[in-house]
Coordinates of C-alpha atoms in Angstrom, one line a residue:
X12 CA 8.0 -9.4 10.8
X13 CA 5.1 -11.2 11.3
X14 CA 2.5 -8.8 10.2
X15 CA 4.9 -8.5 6.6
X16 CA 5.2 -12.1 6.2
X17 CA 1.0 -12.5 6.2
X18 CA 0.7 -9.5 4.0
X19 CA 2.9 -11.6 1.6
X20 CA 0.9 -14.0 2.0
X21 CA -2.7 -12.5 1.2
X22 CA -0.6 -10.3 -1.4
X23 CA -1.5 -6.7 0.7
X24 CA 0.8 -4.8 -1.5
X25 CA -0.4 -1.6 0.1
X26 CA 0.6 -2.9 3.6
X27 CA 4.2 -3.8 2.2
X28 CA 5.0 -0.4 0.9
X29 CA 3.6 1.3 3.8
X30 CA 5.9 -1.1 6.1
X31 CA 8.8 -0.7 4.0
X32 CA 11.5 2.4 4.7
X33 CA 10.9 5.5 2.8
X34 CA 14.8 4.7 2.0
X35 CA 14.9 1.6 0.6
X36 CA 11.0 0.8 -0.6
X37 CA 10.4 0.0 -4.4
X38 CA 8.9 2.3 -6.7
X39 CA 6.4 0.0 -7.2
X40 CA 5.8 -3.5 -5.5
X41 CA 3.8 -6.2 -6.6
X42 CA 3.6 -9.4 -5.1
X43 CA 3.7 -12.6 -7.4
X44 CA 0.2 -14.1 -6.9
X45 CA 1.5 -17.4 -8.1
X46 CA 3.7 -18.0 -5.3
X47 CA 2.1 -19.5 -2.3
X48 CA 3.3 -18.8 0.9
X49 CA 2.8 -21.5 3.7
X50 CA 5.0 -21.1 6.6
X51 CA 7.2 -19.0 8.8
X52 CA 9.8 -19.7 11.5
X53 CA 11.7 -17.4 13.4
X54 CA 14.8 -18.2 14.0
X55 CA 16.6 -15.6 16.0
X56 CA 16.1 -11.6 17.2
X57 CA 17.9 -9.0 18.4
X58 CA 16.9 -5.5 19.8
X59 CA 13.4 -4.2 18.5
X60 CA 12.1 -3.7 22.2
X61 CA 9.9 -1.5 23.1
X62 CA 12.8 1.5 23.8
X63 CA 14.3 0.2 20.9
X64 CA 15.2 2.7 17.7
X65 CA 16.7 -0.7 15.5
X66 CA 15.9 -4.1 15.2
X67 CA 16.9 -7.6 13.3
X68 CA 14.8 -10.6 12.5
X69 CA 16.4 -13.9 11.4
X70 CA 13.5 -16.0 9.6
X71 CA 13.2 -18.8 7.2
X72 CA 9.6 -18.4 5.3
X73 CA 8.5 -21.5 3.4
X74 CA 6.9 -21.1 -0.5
X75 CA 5.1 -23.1 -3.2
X76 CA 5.1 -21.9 -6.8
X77 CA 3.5 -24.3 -9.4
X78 CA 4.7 -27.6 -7.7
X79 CA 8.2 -26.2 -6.9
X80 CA 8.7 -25.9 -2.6
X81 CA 11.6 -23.5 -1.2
X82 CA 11.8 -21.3 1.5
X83 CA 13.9 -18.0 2.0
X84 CA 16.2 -17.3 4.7
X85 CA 16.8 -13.9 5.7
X86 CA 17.9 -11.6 8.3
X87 CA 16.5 -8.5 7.9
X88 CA 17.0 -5.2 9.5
X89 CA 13.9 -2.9 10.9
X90 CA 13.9 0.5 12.6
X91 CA 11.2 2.8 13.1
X92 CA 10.4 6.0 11.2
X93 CA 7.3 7.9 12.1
X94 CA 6.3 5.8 15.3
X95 CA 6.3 2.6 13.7
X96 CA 8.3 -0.1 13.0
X97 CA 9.4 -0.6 9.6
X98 CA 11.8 -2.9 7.1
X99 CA 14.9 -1.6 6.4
X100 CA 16.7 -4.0 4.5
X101 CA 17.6 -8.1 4.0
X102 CA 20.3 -10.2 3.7
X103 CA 19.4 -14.1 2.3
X104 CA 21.4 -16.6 4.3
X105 CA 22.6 -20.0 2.6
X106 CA 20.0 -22.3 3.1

């Protein structure tokens, strides 16, 4: 989780599609360069250990974009295909 959330932020496209499931990555991804990413909190985990085949993150990631401030709030879902640890999928949370 961590490792996605900083290629967000440095806009490593290549790193995102290569950490995304072969089942649910984009066609084509491409990070919005104006959005500025400055802060992630984890706020919960389950499974994802090292004998581990699934995995969820609960996280709330903080953004600017031309003056405007959010953050998203997601749980998302990871499992591991070929070795390695890899998103699945996401569901925003109020908030």
């Amino acid at each position: 989780m961590r490792s996605r959330y900083s290629a967000f932020a440095v806009g490593d496209d290549d790193y995102l599609s290569r950490s995304w499931h072969s089942s649910t990555r984009p066609p084509e991804l491409r990070t919005d360069r104006s959005q500025r990413w400055t802060g992630l909190e984890i706020l919960g985990r389950s499974g994802g250990g090292l004998l581990d085949r699934e995995g969820s993150v609960e996280f709330r990631a903080s953004w600017t974009d031309s003056g405007r401030v959010g953050s998203l709030h997601e749980n998302s879902r990871f499992v591991r295909e070929g070795g390695h640890w890899v998103y699945l999928t996401g569901t925003t949370a109020p908030g």
